C-alpha angles and dihedrals in degrees: 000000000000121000114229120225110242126217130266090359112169131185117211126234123181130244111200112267086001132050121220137194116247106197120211102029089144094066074068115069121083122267087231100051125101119279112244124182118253113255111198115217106213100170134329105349102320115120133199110204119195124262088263099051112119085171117130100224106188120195106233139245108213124030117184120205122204095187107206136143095049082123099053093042080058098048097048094056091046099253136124117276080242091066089058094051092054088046087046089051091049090047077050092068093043094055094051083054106054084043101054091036081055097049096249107169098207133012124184130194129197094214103161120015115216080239099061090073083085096068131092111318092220091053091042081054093052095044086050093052095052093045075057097050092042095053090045091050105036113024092080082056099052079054100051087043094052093251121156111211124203133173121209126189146063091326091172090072086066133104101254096247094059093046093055093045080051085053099035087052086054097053112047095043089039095111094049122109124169096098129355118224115205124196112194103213131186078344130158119170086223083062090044094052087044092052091049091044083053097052097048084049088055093051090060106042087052095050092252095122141013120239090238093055086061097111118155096260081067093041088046085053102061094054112104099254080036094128086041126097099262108251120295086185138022117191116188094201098204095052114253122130100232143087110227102209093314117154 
């Protein structure tokens, strides 16, 4: 069976705060790589296949956000970084809506690495201060919604009012469950795999487990989205093809 190229098919990369066609993405793949049908993105995650496409394609359970770029969308249309970060929160609002309007069962942002304390204080400030205004303003309505927030990552590093909004998020969504919302916060998958190791150190030394019963489902366990589906699909919003510490 050939699969037949269809017309006008565009893939989707995203631009920061903003998401923009790429036509032609098909002339890309390898001739030797494996045929899969086209699957043609209309809005949010709904898909429309051709008439010929025998393709399962499953919605997925657990999508996983790296947002990045919401300074260089800013820079390239002559405003503050600032200005980047506000446009990425709102993009932020769109996306738990299309996945809870698609039935998406966890999503997790990496909102703030444990690396980017290192930039700018000034900008670090601002970002703090809008991580402030968006739990006071949204957090009712992941309630309301039956959202269950949760922040992972190094929390100690953060002012104690932010820490205790954090806290104060968990627990009163803590018993919803039509969609989980992760923000990864002051988080590194180096300091998520230290954490775990640690925990696995404290259970032995308590008595709790024996070395020889440290496989790597225990060890699976102790990571922060230990009790998650692991990631379907990984989206990476400013365009570059790594993962910066991320899970």
């Amino acid at each position: 069976m050939a699969w037949s190229r269809p017309r006008k098919t565009s893939s989707w990369r995203f631009e920061g705060a903003g998401i923009e066609p790429r036509a032609g993405a098909w002339a890309d793949r390898r001739r030797d790589s494996v045929p899969v049908a086209p699957v043609h993105i209309r809005h949010g995650l709904s898909v429309n296949r051709t008439p010929h496409t025998a393709l399962d394609v499953r919605r997925p359970r657990h999508i996983a956000i790296i947002m990045d770029g919401n300074g260089r969308w800013a820079k390239a249309r002559f405003r503050p970084r600032s200005i980047g970060h506000h446009a990425g929160a709102r993009a932020v609002s769109t996306c738990i809506d299309t996945c809870l309007a698609e039935g998406i069962e966890a999503l997790t942002l990496f909102a703030f690495s444990s690396e980017n304390w290192q930039r700018p204080s000034e900008e670090v400030g601002a970002l703090m201060q809008l991580l402030l205004r968006t739990l006071d303003r949204e957090v009712g309505e992941l309630h309301r919604r039956g959202v269950r927030l949760r922040f992972i990552g190094e929390r100690s590093a953060f002012a104690p009012e932010i820490a205790y909004r954090m806290t104060q998020g968990e627990l009163l969504t803590a018993d919803n469950r039509i969609m989980t919302l992760n923000v990864a916060m002051g988080y590194g998958g180096r300091w998520d795999i230290t954490q775990a190791a640690r925990s696995l150190a404290r259970a032995v030394q308590e008595g709790r487990l024996k070395p020889e019963d440290i496989d790597e489902s225990s060890f699976a366990r102790g990571l922060s989205l230990g009790e998650m589906p692991e990631p379907d699909l990984c989206i990476r919003t400013g365009g570059d093809h790594r993962i910066s510490n991320f899970l």
